[in-house]
């Protein structure tokens, strides 16, 4: 597990990063916490002749919460998410999800930006961002642009981001109502066998809006609009939950791996979603 | 002369047997000051790395090393062709087979060593590996041992004669080109007769999946050939350094006195570091060729894919009993998947290890065991992962058969065990498959365990849970896992135990220094077991010097006496016995010195804790410190100066530790997630040297048992690709997955061991695996489960529930 030789860069401003990306094209990659990228390089599954470290770029590590809007800099670590009291107040689902990612060592290094930009279907933040209807902020040679999390993922490791673009932040409106992030995994440090993010808003004793996204059950995260819709107007009773699960199962497409065969994963997906809904409803 | 301190204080000061002395090793291990193979850095040292086969079965048509050699910093690329003139392209295995060091015309498993690159640094070596061009022609892959025995694909062409006949193997006749051996114990006909005429018979087939010891430190070596002196020094991850020296001498032709083998600190072995690996041989050859030291250290994936695996036993059992539950006979057949080469590390006469301990803790009048070893396209190995030779398989087999028989009899499995235990008064007990159990008191241990967990209460709770489940009140079922195990450790008597012809004795050499401290060297080697702590305690009690004043050294063949190493829980039973015996020789001479100094007859002094006293007048004494000083500095008529002793101990028998374990588990049938609510482990390892070290060993062994039972496996796909080659998929539990363990004990000393100790390092693994597995299986018993195979990971547990209609 020794990576191929690479050139290491540590630019101090974004212009420097973009210039390097333009110069080396496909041969260059930015590195945030390195906890997805470096293992891939060591396995020689990723060849990165030019590695651009983002650690010295200023302005990427802030959490800004104001006026019901939350912006998280790309370099904010999962550890910082867990320990931000403000974040816990404004969007408690962030902490609940982050605590289920990897282990403390990984979370000290792994960043929100790296997690959402990576494009690995096993990452937990992308589904969560889709649940929260987040926006991803990108900067590139042609300036800034914003992409909806729900439009960002194309296939495993394929996203809407261009090679010369850098993700600078994610933002979303502070969620309202009850929340839950439910994840089944084989052990600490494992990616999900199945995971579900749920936000449920209750008005007049009934669901008025619900958003549901699933992780590691397709080659991209799956925001299941129909699953959310199935809950609207209900009290998250058995029938409604069943309808939501059925709708979700139509949207996912798991494959067999060491975590189990497809039938098991579909069953587990239904179970974790049912539990996520129950918990979110109890908090709504 | 009067003492200032009491006798109790003198005993305490010794830190001898029975006290929970803190581990002397831990100061360096917990501060990053250990010295492992990869810490060894010699001037001018080169680094080796392997080109490995991506295919499980292929012909190697050509190897082109030009591009690799052209890379600056690459010194050599060795292939089988380079090793052939030295006759080192193949090497003998410990099991009497031979194994390719580097691919000789074909490859037989994924990850097999094809070429060895030697370069100035580790990074260049890795880059050069990518530049070696190997042209493969893929062959049909066989990963199923049953298919292998039917197939006309010959895996080992070297094992078939030119006329197509099948020569005998190391263990007798072979029935098929892919067959390695048949090994039998007991009486088949008599067993069949009993079973055919029995009132009740239970049969079951079970697969004990392939797994891997996965020590935290992977395997490696540093070879340094000093061409001027003709001396070869080899540092490596060796559980048996002396055997490695002898094998290295036989293979290389270098005389044994010119080879020094050193096992430095070893980061866990669990059987993985008993065998000889191609990397060791290649580092030696490369050092001989280049004239400078060469290091080889494998990475985690290489360790999991290519070094010795464990288990992979397909077991078929029949057990018979009377209607009342008295067992009358046991029949077991095993199809053993050994992979591409038979590289098991078992005593020569036991190609299936001590699998014939499979009658367990029960008085079974007649039994039969047959084992067929088979070649497949998988990595070689078959080592004893934290157990004595194949004992984990044997105990799993019988503890599952008991559970299945209990189902057949509609009887409580705890009661069934009680009915069939070998009784205390039957020891020494000769089992139907030949072993003579030294001592045991099973019923007492069992009753203590069942009482401790309130077994009756647990069964009542379980019955209520079944009701609740059926009534739709819960989705969690409850399992009570039981296991009662007897280990067979301490190999072993030279009359029936040897490895490559070398008898399995062990040794200890003690040198007392004039000021009353000592160094003792043994033929074993700690891999984390804490020998430096516990062996000093044995000696402290035997010779009356504080354990704090005794240094223990192991692992350097230039200084330590010859021994067979550490595995199979043999260190305490064999080397520990040697230590006690050597200590007694010291004491015998000390007695003569004391008598001389006290001016009385030898028989008029007696040993008391840390001194010899004149019988009947305890105020007249000489401490061991006084005696040590006199031994070197006073002319004593009729005695040589000095105080040293050596003992080579050939044990008269194995030792038979045992234990009673109970696991309580709640299982979510919808996710397949098990939660271990309680784990109780009672161990009887005979005399207890250091209770704290014992507890540590039990925690570790149980955790590895949990791993194996609940998820840890080396899985292959049909193409022979390893599916679990990293720690993301190969289950290594963390503190998070590990329950709280409750430990307990009884003490039944071994009657033949000098201090009555039996060995404990492996018991918890041996007893733990069936206990965890039985808990899962027991949870589903009320719903119709009879047997499901391990590993019980989430999806397989879910599958069990699904098959039983529990999701409908
Ligand atoms: C043992 C282990 C267990 C893990 N378990 C989980 C888990 O359960 N759930 C989970 O979600 N994750 C898990 N991870 C992954 C971990 O959370 C990673 O840290 C995270 O996925 C990536 O964040 P990073 O900052 O380390 O990114 P890096 O590894 O540095 O980068 C990942 C990828 O994103 C790109 N990238 C990074 N930052 C940017 C940016 N600002 N703009 C554009 N592209 C960028 C990189 O070029 C690279 O391709 C685990 C990792 C390990 C080692």
Short mmCIF file of C-alpha atoms in Angstrom, two decimals, chain A residues 1-5 42-44 47 103 182 184-191 193 256-268 271-272 275, chain B residues 122-123 126-127 130 299-301 475 668-673 715 723-724 726-734 736-737 793-795 798-799 802 807:
data_model
loop_
_atom_site.label_atom_id
_atom_site.label_comp_id
_atom_site.label_asym_id
_atom_site.label_seq_id
_atom_site.Cartn_x
_atom_site.Cartn_y
_atom_site.Cartn_z
CA UNK A 1 0.00 0.00 0.00
CA UNK A 2 2.45 2.52 -1.27
CA UNK A 3 1.24 5.25 -3.60
CA UNK A 4 2.88 6.07 -6.90
CA UNK A 5 5.10 9.13 -6.90
CA UNK A 42 -2.16 3.91 -1.56
CA UNK A 43 -4.18 1.18 -3.20
CA UNK A 44 -3.10 2.71 -6.52
CA UNK A 47 -3.25 7.97 -9.66
CA UNK A 103 -14.53 6.96 13.84
CA UNK A 182 -30.55 6.28 10.89
CA UNK A 184 -27.05 0.39 9.83
CA UNK A 185 -23.42 -0.65 9.56
CA UNK A 186 -21.32 -3.71 10.35
CA UNK A 187 -18.99 -2.02 12.79
CA UNK A 188 -17.56 1.33 13.83
CA UNK A 189 -15.74 2.82 10.89
CA UNK A 190 -17.89 1.11 8.31
CA UNK A 191 -19.92 2.64 5.51
CA UNK A 193 -25.38 -1.14 4.82
CA UNK A 256 -24.76 -7.21 -3.72
CA UNK A 257 -21.47 -6.91 -1.85
CA UNK A 258 -19.93 -8.15 1.38
CA UNK A 259 -22.66 -6.36 3.32
CA UNK A 260 -25.18 -8.74 1.85
CA UNK A 261 -27.42 -9.64 -1.06
CA UNK A 262 -29.88 -7.26 -2.67
CA UNK A 263 -32.92 -8.72 -0.88
CA UNK A 264 -31.33 -8.07 2.49
CA UNK A 265 -30.32 -4.54 1.59
CA UNK A 266 -33.80 -3.71 0.41
CA UNK A 267 -35.21 -5.10 3.63
CA UNK A 268 -32.67 -3.18 5.71
CA UNK A 271 -36.27 -0.94 8.29
CA UNK A 272 -33.91 2.03 8.65
CA UNK A 275 -37.06 3.90 12.15
CA UNK B 122 10.58 0.89 -0.33
CA UNK B 123 8.92 3.32 -2.74
CA UNK B 126 6.75 -0.64 -5.15
CA UNK B 127 7.04 1.30 -8.39
CA UNK B 130 4.28 -2.35 -11.44
CA UNK B 299 1.38 -4.87 3.91
CA UNK B 300 -2.03 -5.64 5.35
CA UNK B 301 -3.55 -6.85 2.10
CA UNK B 475 -39.02 -7.89 17.02
CA UNK B 668 -33.07 -7.81 15.93
CA UNK B 669 -34.63 -10.12 13.33
CA UNK B 670 -35.27 -7.25 10.90
CA UNK B 671 -31.72 -5.94 10.66
CA UNK B 672 -29.90 -9.11 11.73
CA UNK B 673 -27.98 -7.07 14.31
CA UNK B 715 -14.09 -15.12 1.28
CA UNK B 723 -13.31 -10.57 -1.45
CA UNK B 724 -12.19 -9.59 2.03
CA UNK B 726 -8.78 -5.15 3.59
CA UNK B 727 -9.85 -4.28 7.10
CA UNK B 728 -12.92 -2.54 5.69
CA UNK B 729 -14.35 -5.98 4.88
CA UNK B 730 -12.27 -8.30 7.05
CA UNK B 731 -13.93 -7.87 10.43
CA UNK B 732 -11.59 -6.79 13.21
CA UNK B 733 -13.71 -5.73 16.18
CA UNK B 734 -13.02 -2.46 17.95
CA UNK B 736 -17.14 -0.52 20.42
CA UNK B 737 -18.20 -3.99 19.27
CA UNK B 793 -22.92 -11.35 10.17
CA UNK B 794 -25.99 -9.17 9.81
CA UNK B 795 -27.16 -10.42 6.49
CA UNK B 798 -31.31 -11.86 8.63
CA UNK B 799 -31.30 -14.71 6.11
CA UNK B 802 -36.11 -14.88 6.64
CA UNK B 807 -40.42 -11.57 8.15
#
